[in-house]
PDB file of C-alpha atoms in Angstrom:
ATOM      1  CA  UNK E   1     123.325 269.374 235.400  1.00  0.00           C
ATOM      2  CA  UNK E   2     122.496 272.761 233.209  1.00  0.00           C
ATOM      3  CA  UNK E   3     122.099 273.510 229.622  1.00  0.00           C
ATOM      4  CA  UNK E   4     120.971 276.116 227.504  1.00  0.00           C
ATOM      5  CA  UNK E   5     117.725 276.407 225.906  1.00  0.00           C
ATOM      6  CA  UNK E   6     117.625 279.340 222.948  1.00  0.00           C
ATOM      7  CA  UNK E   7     114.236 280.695 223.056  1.00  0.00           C
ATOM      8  CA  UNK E   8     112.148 283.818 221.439  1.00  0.00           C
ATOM      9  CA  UNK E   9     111.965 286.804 223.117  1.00  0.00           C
ATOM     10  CA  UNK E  10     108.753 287.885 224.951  1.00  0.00           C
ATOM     11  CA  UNK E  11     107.425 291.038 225.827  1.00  0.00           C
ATOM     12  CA  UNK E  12     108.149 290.283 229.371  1.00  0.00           C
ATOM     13  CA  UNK E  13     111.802 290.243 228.293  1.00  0.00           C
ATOM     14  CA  UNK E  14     111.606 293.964 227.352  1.00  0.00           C
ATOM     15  CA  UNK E  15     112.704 295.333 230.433  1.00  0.00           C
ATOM     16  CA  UNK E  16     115.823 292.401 231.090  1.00  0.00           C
ATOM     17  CA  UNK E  17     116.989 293.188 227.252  1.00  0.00           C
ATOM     18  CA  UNK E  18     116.762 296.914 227.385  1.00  0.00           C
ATOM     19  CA  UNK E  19     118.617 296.402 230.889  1.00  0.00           C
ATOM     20  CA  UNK E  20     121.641 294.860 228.985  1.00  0.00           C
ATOM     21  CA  UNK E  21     121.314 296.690 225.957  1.00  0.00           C
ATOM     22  CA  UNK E  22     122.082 299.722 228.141  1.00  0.00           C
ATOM     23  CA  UNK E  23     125.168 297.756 229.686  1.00  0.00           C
ATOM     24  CA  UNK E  24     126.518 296.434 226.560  1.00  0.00           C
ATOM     25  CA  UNK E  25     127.096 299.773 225.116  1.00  0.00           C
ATOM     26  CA  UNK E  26     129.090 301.095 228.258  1.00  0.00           C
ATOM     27  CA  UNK E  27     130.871 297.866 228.760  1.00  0.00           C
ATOM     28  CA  UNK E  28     132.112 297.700 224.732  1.00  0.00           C
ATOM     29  CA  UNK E  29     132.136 301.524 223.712  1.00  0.00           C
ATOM     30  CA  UNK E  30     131.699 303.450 226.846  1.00  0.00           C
ATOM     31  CA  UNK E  31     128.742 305.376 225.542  1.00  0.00           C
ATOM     32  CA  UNK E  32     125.583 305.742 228.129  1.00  0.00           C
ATOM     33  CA  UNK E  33     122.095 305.186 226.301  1.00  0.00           C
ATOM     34  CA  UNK E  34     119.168 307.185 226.927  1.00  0.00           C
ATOM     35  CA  UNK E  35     116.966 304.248 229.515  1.00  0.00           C
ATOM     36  CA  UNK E  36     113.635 305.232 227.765  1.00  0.00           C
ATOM     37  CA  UNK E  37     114.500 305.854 224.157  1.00  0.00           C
ATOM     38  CA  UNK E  38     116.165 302.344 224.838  1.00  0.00           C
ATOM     39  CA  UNK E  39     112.743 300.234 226.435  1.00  0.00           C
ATOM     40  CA  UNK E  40     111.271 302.135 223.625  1.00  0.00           C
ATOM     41  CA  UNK E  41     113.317 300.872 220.722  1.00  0.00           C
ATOM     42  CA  UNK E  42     113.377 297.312 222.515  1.00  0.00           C
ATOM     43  CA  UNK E  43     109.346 297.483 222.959  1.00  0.00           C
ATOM     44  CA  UNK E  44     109.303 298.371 218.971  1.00  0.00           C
ATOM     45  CA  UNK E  45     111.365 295.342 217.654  1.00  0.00           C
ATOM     46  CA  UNK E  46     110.304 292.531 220.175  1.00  0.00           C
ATOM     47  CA  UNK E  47     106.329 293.809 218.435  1.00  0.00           C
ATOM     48  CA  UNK E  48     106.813 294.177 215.096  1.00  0.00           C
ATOM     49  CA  UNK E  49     108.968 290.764 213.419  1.00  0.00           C
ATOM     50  CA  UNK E  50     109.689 293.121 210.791  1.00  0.00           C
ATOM     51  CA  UNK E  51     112.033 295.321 212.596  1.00  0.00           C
ATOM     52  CA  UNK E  52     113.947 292.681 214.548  1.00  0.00           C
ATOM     53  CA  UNK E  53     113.645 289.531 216.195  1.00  0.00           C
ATOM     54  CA  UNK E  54     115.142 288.395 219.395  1.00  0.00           C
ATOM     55  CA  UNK E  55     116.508 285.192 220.766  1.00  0.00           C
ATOM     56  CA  UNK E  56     117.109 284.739 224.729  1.00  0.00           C
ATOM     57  CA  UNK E  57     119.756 282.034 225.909  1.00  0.00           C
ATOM     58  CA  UNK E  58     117.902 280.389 229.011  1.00  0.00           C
ATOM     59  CA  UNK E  59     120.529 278.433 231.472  1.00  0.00           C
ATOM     60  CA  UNK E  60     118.872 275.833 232.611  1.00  0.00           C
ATOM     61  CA  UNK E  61     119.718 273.646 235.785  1.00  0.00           C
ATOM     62  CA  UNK E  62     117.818 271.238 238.091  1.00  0.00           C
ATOM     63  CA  UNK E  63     117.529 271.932 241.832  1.00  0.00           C
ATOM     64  CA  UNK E  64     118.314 268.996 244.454  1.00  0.00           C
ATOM     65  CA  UNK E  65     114.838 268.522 244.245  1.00  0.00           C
ATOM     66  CA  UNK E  66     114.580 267.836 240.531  1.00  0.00           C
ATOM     67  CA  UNK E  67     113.142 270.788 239.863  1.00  0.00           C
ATOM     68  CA  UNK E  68     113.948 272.923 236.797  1.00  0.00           C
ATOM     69  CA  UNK E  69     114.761 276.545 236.828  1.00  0.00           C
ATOM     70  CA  UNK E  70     115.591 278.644 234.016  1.00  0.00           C
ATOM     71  CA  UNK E  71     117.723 282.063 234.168  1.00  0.00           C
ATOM     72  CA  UNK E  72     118.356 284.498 231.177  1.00  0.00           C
ATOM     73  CA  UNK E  73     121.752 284.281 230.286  1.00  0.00           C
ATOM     74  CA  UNK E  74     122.295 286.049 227.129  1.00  0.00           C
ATOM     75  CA  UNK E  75     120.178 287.781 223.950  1.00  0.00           C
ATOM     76  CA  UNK E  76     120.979 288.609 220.582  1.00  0.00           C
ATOM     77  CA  UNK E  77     119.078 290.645 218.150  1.00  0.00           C
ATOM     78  CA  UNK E  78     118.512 289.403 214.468  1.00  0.00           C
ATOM     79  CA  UNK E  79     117.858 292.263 211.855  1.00  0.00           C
ATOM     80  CA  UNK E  80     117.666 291.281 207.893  1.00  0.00           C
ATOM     81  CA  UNK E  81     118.818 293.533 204.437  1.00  0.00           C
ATOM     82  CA  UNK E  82     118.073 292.433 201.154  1.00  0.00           C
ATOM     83  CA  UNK E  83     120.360 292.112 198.761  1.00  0.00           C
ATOM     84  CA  UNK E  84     119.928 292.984 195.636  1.00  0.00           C
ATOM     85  CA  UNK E  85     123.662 291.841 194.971  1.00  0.00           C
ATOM     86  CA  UNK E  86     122.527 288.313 195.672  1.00  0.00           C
ATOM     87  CA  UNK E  87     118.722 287.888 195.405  1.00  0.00           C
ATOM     88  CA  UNK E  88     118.319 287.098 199.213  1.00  0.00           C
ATOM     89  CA  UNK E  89     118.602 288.901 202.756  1.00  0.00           C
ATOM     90  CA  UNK E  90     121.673 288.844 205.477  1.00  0.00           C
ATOM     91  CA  UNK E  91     120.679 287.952 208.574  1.00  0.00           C
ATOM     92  CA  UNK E  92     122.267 290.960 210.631  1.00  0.00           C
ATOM     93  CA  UNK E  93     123.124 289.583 214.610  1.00  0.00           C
ATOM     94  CA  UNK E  94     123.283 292.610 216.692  1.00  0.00           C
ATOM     95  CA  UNK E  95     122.701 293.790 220.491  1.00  0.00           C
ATOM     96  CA  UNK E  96     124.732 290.511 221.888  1.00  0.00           C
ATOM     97  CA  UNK E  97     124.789 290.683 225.300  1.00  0.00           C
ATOM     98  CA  UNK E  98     125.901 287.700 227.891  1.00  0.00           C
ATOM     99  CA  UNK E  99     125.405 288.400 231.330  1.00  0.00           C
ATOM    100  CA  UNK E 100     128.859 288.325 233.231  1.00  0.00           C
ATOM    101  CA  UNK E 101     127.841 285.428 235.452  1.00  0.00           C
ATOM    102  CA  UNK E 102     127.326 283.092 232.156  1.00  0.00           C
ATOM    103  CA  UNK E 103     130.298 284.509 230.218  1.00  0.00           C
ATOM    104  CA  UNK E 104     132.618 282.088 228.541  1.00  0.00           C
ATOM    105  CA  UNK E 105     130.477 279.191 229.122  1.00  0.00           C
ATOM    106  CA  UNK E 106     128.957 279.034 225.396  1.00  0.00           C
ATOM    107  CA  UNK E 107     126.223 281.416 225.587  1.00  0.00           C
ATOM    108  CA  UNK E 108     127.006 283.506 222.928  1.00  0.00           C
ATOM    109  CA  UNK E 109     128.235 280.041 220.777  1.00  0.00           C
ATOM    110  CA  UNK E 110     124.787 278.464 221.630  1.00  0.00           C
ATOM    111  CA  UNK E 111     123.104 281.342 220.427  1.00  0.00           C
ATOM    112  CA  UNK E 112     124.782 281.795 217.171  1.00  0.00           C
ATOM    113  CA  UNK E 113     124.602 278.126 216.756  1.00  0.00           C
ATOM    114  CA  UNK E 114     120.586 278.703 216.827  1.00  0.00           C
ATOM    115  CA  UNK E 115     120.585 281.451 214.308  1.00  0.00           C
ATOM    116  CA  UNK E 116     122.830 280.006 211.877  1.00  0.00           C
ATOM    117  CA  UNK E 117     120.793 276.688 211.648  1.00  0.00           C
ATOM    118  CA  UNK E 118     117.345 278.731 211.503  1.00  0.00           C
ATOM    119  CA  UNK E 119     119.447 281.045 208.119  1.00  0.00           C
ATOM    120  CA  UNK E 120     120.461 277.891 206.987  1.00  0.00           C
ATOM    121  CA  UNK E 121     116.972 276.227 207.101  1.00  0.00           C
ATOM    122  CA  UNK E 122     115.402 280.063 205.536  1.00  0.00           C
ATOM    123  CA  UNK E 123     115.948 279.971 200.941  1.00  0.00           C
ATOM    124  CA  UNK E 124     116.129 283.697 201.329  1.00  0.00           C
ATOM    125  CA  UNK E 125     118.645 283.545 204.130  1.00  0.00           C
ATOM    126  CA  UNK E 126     121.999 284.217 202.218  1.00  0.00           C
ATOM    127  CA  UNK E 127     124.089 284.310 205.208  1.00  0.00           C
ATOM    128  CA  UNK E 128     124.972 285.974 208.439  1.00  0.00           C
ATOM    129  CA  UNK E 129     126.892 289.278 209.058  1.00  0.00           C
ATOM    130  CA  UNK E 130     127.686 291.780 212.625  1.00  0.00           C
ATOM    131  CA  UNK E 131     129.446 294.500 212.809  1.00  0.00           C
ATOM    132  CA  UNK E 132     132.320 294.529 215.902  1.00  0.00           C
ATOM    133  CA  UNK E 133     133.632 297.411 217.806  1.00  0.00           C
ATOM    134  CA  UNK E 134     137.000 297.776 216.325  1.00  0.00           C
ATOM    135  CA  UNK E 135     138.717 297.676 219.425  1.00  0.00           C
ATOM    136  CA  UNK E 136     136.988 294.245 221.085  1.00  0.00           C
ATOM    137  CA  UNK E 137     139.629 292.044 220.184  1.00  0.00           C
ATOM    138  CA  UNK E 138     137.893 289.308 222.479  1.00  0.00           C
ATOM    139  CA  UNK E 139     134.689 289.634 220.299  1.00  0.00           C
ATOM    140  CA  UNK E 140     136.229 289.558 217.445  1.00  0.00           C
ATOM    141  CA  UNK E 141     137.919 286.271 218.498  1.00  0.00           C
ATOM    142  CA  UNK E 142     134.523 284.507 219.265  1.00  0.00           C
ATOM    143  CA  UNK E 143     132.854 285.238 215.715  1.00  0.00           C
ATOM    144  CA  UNK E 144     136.358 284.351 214.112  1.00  0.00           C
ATOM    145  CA  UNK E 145     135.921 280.841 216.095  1.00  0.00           C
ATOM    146  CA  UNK E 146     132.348 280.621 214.508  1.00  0.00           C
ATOM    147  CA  UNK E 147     134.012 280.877 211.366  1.00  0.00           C
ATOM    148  CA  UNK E 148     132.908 284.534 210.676  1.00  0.00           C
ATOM    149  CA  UNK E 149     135.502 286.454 208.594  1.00  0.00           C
ATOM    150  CA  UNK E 150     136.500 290.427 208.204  1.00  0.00           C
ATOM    151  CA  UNK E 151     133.979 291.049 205.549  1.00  0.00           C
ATOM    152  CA  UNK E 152     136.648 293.452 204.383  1.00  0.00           C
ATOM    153  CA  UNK E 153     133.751 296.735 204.738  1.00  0.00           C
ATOM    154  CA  UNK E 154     133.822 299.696 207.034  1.00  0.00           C
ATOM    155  CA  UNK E 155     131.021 301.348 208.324  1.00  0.00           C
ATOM    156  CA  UNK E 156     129.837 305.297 207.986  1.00  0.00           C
ATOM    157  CA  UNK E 157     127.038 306.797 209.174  1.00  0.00           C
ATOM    158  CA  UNK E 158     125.325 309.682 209.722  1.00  0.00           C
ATOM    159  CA  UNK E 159     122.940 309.823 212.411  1.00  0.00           C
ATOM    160  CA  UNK E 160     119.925 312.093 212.428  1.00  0.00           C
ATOM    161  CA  UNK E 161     118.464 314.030 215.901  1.00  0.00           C
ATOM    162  CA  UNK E 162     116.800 311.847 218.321  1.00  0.00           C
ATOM    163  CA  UNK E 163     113.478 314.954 218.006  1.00  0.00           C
ATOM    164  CA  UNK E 164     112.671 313.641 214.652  1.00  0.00           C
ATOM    165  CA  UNK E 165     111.619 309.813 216.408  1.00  0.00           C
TER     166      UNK E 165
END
């Protein structure tokens, strides 16, 4: 029998998270990450709970000899904005990533399932938002079934040189 266990990230996760940080964005977008700026960036948010927080999605399954191992099946990243709008913060979910072997078997669902009821159980928590490659129809159709809606909001940006961090 296996379930899934959503835990906090460790340090020790850096290196597995940067891993499939680095694969989500070729697998969605087709755009290859610098490795270190990537560790880097990881490194920074799993140390300072102020600039994210991350959640790992352990599969867990007990061996013929009733032992239980866990593998890491999935992360997600949790950022948070303030709105003035509203007097409380969005709870941003970002840098999803579910390992091919544990796709479609509730990963990601277990995962959101975790943040929502920890937003829910937060007074400043107004809500949850993610942004979604235009073009990843199937991702789209997972946060629809989690009853996320087109916000109705495109984004812009303007991105600075990677010499001034």
């Amino acid at each position: 029998m296996t379930h899934l266990r959503i835990r906090d990230a460790a340090p020790a996760d850096c290196d597995l998270i940067a891993q499939w940080m680095i694969a989500m964005a070729w697998e969605t977008e087709h755009k290859r990450l610098d490795p270190p700026t990537v560790h880097a960036g990881v490194a920074a948010g799993l140390a300072d709970p102020a600039k994210a927080r991350y959640f790992v999605a352990m599969r867990e399954a007990e061996t013929a000899g009733r032992e239980t191992i866990a593998v890491p099946a999935g992360t997600l990243m949790l950022t948070r904005e303030w709105s003035d709008w509203r007097n409380g913060e969005w709870w941003w979910i970002q840098s999803v990533y579910v390992a091919a072997e544990h796709r479609r078997q509730g990963v990601y669902d277990a995962l959101h399932s975790h943040v929502a009821a920890l937003a829910q159980a937060t007074p400043d928590a107004i809500g949850l938002r993610l942004y979604v490659e235009r073009g990843n129809a199937a991702a789209q159709r997972t946060y629809s079934g989690q009853g996320m809606i087109d916000a109705g909001y495109d984004i812009f940006e303007q991105e600075f040189a990677a010499t001034r961090r």
